[in-house]
PDB file of N, CA and C in Angstrom:
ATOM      1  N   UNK A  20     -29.284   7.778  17.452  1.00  0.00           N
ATOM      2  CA  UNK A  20     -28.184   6.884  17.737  1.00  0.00           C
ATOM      3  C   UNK A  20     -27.377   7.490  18.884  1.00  0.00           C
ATOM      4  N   UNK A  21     -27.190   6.667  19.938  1.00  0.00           N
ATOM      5  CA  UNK A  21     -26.159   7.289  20.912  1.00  0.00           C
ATOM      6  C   UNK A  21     -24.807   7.521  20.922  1.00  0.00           C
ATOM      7  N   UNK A  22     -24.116   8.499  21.474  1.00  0.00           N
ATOM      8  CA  UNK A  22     -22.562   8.404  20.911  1.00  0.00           C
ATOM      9  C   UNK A  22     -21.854   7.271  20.749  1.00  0.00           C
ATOM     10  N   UNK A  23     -22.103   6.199  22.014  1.00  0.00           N
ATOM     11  CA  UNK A  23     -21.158   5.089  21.845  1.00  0.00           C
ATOM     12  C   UNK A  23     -21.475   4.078  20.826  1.00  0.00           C
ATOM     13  N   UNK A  24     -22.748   4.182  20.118  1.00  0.00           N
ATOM     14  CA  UNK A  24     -23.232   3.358  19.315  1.00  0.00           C
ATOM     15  C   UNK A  24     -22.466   4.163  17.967  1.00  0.00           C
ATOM     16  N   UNK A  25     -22.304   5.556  17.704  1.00  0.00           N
ATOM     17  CA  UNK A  25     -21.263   6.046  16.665  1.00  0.00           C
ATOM     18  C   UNK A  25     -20.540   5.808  16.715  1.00  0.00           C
ATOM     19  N   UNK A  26     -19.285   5.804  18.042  1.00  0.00           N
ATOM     20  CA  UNK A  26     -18.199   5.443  18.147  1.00  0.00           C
ATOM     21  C   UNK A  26     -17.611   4.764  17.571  1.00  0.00           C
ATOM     22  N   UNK A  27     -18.673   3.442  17.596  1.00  0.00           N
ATOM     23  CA  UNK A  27     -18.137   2.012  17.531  1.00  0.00           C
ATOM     24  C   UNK A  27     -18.489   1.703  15.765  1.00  0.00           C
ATOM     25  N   UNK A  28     -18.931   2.837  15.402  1.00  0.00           N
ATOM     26  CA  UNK A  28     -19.687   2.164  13.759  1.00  0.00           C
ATOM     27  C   UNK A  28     -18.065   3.140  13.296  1.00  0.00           C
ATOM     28  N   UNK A  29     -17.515   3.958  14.092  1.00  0.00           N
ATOM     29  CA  UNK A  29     -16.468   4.905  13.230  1.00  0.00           C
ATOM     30  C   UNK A  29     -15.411   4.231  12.923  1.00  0.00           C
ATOM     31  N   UNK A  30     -15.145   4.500  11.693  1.00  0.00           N
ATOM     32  CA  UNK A  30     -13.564   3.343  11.352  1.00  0.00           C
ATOM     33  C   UNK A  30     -12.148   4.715  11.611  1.00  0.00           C
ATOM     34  N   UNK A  31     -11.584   4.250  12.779  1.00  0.00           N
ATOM     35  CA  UNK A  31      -9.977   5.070  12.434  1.00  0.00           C
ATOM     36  C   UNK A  31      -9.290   4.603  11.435  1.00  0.00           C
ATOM     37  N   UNK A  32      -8.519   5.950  10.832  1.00  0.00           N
ATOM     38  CA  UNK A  32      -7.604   5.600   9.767  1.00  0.00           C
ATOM     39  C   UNK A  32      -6.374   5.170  10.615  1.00  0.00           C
ATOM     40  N   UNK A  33      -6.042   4.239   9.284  1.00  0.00           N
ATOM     41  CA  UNK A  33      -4.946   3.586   9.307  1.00  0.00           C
ATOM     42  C   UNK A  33      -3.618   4.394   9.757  1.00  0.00           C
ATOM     43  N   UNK A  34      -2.917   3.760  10.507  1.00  0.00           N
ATOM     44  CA  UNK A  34      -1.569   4.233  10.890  1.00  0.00           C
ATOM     45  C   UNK A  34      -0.411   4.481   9.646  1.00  0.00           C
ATOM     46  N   UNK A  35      -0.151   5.447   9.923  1.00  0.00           N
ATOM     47  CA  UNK A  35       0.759   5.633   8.370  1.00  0.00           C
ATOM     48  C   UNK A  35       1.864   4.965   8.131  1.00  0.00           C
ATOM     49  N   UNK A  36       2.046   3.986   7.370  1.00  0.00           N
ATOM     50  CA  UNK A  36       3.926   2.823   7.213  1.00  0.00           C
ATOM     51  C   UNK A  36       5.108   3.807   7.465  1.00  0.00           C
ATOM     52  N   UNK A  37       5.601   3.091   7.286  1.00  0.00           N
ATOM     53  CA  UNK A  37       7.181   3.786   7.195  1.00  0.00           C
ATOM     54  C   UNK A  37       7.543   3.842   5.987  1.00  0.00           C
ATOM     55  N   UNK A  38       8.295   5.110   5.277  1.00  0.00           N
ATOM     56  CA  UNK A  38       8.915   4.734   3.925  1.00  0.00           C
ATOM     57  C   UNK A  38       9.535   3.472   3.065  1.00  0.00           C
ATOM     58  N   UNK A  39       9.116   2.640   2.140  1.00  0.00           N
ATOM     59  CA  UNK A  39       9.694   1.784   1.684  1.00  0.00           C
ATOM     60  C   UNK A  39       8.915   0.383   2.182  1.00  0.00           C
ATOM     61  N   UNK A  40       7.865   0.320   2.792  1.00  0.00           N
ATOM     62  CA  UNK A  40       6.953  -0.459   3.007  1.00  0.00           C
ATOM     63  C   UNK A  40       6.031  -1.239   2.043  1.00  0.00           C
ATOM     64  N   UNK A  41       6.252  -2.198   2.100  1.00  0.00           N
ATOM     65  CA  UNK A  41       5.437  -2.790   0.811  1.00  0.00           C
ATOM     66  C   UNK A  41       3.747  -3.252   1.495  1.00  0.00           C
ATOM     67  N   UNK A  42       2.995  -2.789   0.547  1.00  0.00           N
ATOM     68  CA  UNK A  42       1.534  -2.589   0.570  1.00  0.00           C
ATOM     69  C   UNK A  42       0.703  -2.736   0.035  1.00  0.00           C
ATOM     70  N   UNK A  43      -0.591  -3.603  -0.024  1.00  0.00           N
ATOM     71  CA  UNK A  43      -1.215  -3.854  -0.981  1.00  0.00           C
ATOM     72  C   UNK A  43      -2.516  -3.036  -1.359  1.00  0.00           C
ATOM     73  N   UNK A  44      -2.857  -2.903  -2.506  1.00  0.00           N
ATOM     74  CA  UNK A  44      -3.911  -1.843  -2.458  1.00  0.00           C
ATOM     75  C   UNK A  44      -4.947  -2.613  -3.005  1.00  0.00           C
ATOM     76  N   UNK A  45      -6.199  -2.812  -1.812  1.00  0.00           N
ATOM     77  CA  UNK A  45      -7.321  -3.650  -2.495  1.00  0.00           C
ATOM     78  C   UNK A  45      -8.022  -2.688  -3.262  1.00  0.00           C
ATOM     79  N   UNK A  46      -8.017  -1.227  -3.475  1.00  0.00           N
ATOM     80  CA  UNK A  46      -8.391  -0.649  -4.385  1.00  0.00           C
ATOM     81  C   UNK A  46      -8.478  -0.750  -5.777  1.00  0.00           C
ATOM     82  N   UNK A  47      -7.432  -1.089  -5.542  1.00  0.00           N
ATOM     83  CA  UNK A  47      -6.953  -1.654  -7.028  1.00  0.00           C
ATOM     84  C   UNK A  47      -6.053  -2.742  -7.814  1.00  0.00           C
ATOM     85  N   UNK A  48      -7.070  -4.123  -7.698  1.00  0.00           N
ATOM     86  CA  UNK A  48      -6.894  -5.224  -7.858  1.00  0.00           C
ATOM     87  C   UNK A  48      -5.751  -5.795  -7.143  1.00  0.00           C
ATOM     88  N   UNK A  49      -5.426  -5.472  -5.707  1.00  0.00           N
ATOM     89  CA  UNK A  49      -4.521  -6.169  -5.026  1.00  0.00           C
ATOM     90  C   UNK A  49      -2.976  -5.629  -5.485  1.00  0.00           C
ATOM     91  N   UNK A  50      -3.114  -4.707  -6.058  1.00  0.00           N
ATOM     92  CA  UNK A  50      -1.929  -4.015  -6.544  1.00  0.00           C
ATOM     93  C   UNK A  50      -0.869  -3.851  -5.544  1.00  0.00           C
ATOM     94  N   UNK A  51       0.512  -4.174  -5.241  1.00  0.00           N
ATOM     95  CA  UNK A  51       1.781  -4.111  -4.302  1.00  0.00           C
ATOM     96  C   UNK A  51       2.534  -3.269  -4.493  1.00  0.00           C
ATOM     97  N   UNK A  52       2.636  -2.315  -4.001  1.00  0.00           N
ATOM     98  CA  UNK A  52       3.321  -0.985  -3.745  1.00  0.00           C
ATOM     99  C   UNK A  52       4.140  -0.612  -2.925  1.00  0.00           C
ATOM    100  N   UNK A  53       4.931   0.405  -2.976  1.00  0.00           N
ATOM    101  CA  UNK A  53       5.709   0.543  -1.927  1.00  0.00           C
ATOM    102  C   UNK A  53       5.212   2.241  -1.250  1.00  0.00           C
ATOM    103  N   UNK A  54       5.428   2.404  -0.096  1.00  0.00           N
ATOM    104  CA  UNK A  54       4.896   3.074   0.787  1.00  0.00           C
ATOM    105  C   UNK A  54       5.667   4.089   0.238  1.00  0.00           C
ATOM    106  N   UNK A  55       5.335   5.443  -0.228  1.00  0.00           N
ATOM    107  CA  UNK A  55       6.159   6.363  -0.317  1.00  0.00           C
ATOM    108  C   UNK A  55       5.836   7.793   0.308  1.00  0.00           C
ATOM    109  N   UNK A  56       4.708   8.321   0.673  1.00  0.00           N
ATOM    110  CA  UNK A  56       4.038   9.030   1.490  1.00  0.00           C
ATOM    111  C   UNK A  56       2.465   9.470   1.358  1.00  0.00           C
ATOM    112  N   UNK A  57       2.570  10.909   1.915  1.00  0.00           N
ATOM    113  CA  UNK A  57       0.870  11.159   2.237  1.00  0.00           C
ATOM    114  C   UNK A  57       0.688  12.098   1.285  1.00  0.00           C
ATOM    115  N   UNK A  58      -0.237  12.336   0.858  1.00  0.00           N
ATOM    116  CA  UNK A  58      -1.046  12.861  -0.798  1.00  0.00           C
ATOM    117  C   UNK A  58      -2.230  13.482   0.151  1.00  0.00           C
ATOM    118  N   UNK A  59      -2.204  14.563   0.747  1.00  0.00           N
ATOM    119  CA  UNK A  59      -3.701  14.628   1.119  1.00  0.00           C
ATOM    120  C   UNK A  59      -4.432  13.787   1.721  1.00  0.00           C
ATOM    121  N   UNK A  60      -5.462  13.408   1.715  1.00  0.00           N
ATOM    122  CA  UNK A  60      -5.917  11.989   2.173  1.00  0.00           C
ATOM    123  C   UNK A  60      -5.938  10.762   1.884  1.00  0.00           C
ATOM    124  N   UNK A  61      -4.737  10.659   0.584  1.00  0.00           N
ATOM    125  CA  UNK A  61      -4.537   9.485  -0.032  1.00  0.00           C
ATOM    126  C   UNK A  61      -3.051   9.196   0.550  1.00  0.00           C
ATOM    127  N   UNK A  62      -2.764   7.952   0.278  1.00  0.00           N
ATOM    128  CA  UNK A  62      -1.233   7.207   0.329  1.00  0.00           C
ATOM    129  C   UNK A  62      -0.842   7.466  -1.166  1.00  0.00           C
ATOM    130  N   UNK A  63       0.447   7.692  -1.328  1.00  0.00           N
ATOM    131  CA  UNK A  63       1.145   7.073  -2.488  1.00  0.00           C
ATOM    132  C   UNK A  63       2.029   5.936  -2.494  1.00  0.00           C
ATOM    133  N   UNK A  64       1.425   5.517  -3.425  1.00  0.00           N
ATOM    134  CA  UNK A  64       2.316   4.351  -3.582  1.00  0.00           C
ATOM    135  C   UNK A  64       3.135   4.050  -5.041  1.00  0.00           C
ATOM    136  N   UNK A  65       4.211   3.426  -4.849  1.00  0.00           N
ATOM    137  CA  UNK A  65       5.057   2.984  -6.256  1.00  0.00           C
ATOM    138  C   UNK A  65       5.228   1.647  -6.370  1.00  0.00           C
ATOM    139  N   UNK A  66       4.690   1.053  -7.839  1.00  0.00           N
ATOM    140  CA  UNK A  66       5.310  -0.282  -8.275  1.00  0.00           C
ATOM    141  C   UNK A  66       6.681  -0.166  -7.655  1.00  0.00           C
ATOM    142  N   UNK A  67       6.406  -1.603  -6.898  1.00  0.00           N
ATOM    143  CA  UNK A  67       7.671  -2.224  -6.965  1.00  0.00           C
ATOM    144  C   UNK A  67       9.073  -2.326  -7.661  1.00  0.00           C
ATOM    145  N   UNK A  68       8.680  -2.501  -9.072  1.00  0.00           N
ATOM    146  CA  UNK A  68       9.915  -2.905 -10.074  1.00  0.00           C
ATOM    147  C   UNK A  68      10.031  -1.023 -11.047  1.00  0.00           C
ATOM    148  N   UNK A  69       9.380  -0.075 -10.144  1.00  0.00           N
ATOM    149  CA  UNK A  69       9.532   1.607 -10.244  1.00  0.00           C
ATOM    150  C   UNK A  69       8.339   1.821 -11.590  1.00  0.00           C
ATOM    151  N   UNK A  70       8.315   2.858 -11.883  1.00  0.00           N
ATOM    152  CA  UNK A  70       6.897   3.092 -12.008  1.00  0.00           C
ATOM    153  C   UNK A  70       6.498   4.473 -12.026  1.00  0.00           C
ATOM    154  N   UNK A  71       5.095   5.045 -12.465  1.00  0.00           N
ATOM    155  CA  UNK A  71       4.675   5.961 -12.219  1.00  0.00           C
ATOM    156  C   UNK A  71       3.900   5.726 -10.588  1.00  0.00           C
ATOM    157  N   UNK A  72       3.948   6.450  -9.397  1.00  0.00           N
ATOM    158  CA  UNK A  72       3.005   6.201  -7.955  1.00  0.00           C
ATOM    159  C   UNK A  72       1.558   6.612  -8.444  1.00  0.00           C
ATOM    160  N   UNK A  73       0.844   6.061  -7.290  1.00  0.00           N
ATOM    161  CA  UNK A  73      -0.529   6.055  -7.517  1.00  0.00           C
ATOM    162  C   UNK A  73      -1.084   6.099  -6.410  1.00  0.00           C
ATOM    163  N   UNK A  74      -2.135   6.948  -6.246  1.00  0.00           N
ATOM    164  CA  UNK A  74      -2.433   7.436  -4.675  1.00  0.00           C
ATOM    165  C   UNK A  74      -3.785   6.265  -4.924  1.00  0.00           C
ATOM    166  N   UNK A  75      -3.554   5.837  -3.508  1.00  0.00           N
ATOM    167  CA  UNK A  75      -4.518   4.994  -2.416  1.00  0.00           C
ATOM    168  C   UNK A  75      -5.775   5.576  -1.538  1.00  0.00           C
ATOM    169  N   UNK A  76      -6.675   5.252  -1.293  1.00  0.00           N
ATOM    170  CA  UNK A  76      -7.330   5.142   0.186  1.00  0.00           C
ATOM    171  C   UNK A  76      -6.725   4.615   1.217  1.00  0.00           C
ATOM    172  N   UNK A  77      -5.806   5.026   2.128  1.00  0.00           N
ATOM    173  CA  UNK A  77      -5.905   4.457   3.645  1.00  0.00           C
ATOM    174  C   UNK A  77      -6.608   3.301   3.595  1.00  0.00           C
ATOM    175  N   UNK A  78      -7.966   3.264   3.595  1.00  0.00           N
ATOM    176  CA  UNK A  78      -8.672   2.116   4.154  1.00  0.00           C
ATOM    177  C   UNK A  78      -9.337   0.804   3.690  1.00  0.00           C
ATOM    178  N   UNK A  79      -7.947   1.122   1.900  1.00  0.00           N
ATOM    179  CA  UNK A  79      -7.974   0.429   1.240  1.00  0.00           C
ATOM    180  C   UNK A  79      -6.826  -0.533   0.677  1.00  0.00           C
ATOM    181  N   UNK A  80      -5.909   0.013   1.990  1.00  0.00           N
ATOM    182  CA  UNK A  80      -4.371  -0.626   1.769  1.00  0.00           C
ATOM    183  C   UNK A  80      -4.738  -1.744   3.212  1.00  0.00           C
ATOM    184  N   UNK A  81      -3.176  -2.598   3.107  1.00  0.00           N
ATOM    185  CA  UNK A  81      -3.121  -3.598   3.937  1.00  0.00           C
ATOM    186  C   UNK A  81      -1.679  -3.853   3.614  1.00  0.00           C
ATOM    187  N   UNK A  82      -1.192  -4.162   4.956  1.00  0.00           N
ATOM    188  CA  UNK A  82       0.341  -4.643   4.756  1.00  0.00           C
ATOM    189  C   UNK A  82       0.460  -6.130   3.506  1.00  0.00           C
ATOM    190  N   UNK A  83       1.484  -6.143   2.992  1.00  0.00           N
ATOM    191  CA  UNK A  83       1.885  -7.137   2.043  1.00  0.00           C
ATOM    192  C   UNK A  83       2.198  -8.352   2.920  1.00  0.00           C
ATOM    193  N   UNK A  84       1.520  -9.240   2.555  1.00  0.00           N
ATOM    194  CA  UNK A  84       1.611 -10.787   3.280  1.00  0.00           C
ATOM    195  C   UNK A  84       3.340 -11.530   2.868  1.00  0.00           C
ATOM    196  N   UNK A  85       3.706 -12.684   3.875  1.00  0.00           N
ATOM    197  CA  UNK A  85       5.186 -12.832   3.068  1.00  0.00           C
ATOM    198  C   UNK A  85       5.200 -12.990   1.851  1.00  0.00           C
ATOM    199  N   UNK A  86       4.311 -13.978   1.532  1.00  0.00           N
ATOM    200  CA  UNK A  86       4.636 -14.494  -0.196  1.00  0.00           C
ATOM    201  C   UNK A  86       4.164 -13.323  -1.121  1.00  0.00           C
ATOM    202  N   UNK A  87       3.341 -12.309  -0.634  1.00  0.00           N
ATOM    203  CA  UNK A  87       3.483 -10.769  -1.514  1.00  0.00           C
ATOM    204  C   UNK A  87       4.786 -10.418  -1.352  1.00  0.00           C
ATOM    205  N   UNK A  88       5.728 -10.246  -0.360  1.00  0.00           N
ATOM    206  CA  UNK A  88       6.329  -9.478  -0.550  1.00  0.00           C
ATOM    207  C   UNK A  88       8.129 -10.471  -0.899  1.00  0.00           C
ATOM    208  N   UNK A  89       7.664 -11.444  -0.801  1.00  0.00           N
ATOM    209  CA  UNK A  89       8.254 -12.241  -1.528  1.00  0.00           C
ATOM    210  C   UNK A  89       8.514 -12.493  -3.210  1.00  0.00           C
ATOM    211  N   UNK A  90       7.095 -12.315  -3.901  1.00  0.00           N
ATOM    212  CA  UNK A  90       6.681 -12.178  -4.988  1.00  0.00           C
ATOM    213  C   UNK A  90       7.366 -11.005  -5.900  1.00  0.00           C
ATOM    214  N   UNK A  91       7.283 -10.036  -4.783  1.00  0.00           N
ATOM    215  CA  UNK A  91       7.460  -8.843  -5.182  1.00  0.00           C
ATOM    216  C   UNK A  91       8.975  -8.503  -5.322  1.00  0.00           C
ATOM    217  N   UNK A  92       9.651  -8.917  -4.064  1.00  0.00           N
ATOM    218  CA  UNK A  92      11.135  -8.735  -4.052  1.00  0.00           C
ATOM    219  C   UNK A  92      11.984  -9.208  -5.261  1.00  0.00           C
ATOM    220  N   UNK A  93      11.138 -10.415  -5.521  1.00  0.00           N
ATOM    221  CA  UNK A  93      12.101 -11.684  -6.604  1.00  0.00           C
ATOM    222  C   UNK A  93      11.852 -10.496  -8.541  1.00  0.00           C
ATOM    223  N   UNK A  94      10.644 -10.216  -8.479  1.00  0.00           N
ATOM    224  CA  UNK A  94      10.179  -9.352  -9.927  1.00  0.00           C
ATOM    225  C   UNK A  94      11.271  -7.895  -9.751  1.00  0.00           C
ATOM    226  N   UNK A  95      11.531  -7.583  -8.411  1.00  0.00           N
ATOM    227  CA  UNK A  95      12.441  -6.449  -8.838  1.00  0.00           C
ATOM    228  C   UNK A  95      13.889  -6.680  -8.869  1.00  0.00           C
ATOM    229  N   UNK A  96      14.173  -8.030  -8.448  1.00  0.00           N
ATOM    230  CA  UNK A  96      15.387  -8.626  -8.556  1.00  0.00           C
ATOM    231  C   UNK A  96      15.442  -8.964 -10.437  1.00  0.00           C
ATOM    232  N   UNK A  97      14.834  -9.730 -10.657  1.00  0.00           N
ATOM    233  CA  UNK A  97      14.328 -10.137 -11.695  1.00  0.00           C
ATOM    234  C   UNK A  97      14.842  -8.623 -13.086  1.00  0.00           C
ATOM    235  N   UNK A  98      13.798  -7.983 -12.044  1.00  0.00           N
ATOM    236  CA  UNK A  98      13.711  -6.974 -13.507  1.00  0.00           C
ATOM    237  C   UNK A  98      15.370  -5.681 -13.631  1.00  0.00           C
ATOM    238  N   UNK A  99      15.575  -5.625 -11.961  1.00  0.00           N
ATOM    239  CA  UNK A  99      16.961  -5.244 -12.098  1.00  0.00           C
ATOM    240  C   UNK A  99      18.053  -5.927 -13.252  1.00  0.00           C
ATOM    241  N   UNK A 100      18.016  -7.480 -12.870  1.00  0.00           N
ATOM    242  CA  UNK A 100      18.868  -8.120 -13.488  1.00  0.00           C
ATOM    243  C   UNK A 100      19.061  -8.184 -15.069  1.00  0.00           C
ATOM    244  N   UNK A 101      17.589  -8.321 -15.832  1.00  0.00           N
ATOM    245  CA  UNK A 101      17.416  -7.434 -16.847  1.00  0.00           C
ATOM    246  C   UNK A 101      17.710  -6.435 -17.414  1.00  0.00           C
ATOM    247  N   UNK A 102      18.151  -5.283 -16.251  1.00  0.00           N
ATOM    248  CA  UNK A 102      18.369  -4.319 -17.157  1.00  0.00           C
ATOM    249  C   UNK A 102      16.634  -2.968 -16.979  1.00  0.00           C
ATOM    250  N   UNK A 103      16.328  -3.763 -16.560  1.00  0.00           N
ATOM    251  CA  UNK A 103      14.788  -2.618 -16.782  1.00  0.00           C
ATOM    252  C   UNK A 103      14.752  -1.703 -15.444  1.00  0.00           C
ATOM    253  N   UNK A 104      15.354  -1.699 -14.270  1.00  0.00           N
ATOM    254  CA  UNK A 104      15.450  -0.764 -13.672  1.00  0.00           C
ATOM    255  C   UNK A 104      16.761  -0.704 -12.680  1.00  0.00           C
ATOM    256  N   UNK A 105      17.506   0.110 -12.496  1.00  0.00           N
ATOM    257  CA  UNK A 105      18.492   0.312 -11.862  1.00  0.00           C
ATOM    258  C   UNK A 105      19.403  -0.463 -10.211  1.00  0.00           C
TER     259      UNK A 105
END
């Protein structure tokens, strides 16, 4: 195989979010997280409505679409208002 034919099969990792970024992890069933940092070669991420974090693949996250992060905003509003997290 020639280099440029590797090149082009090589996937770069993902650019790292910014803290507090909401993210979806197709790793694991589309799960929405929030960006909290780097684990080695994994992401961590935290439920939304707080949580134990859970490290990611990079190349298995994807930014949160609006109505994810729509979804998501309203459940921690939701669950604030409740009483279940601060």
């Amino acid at each position: 195989m020639s280099e440029e034919n590797t090149a082009a099969h090589r996937q770069e990792p993902p650019q790292v979010p910014l803290l507090g970024t909401l993210l979806v992890d197709t790793g694991h069933r589309n799960r929405v997280g929030e960006f909290r940092g780097v684990s080695g070669p994994y992401w961590s991420l935290r439920p939304v409505c707080g949580g134990t974090e859970w490290e990611a693949e990079p190349v298995n996250v994807r930014a949160a679409e609006p109505i994810e992060r729509l979804r998501a905003e309203t459940a921690r509003c939701n669950a604030r208002s409740a009483g279940r997290i601060l």
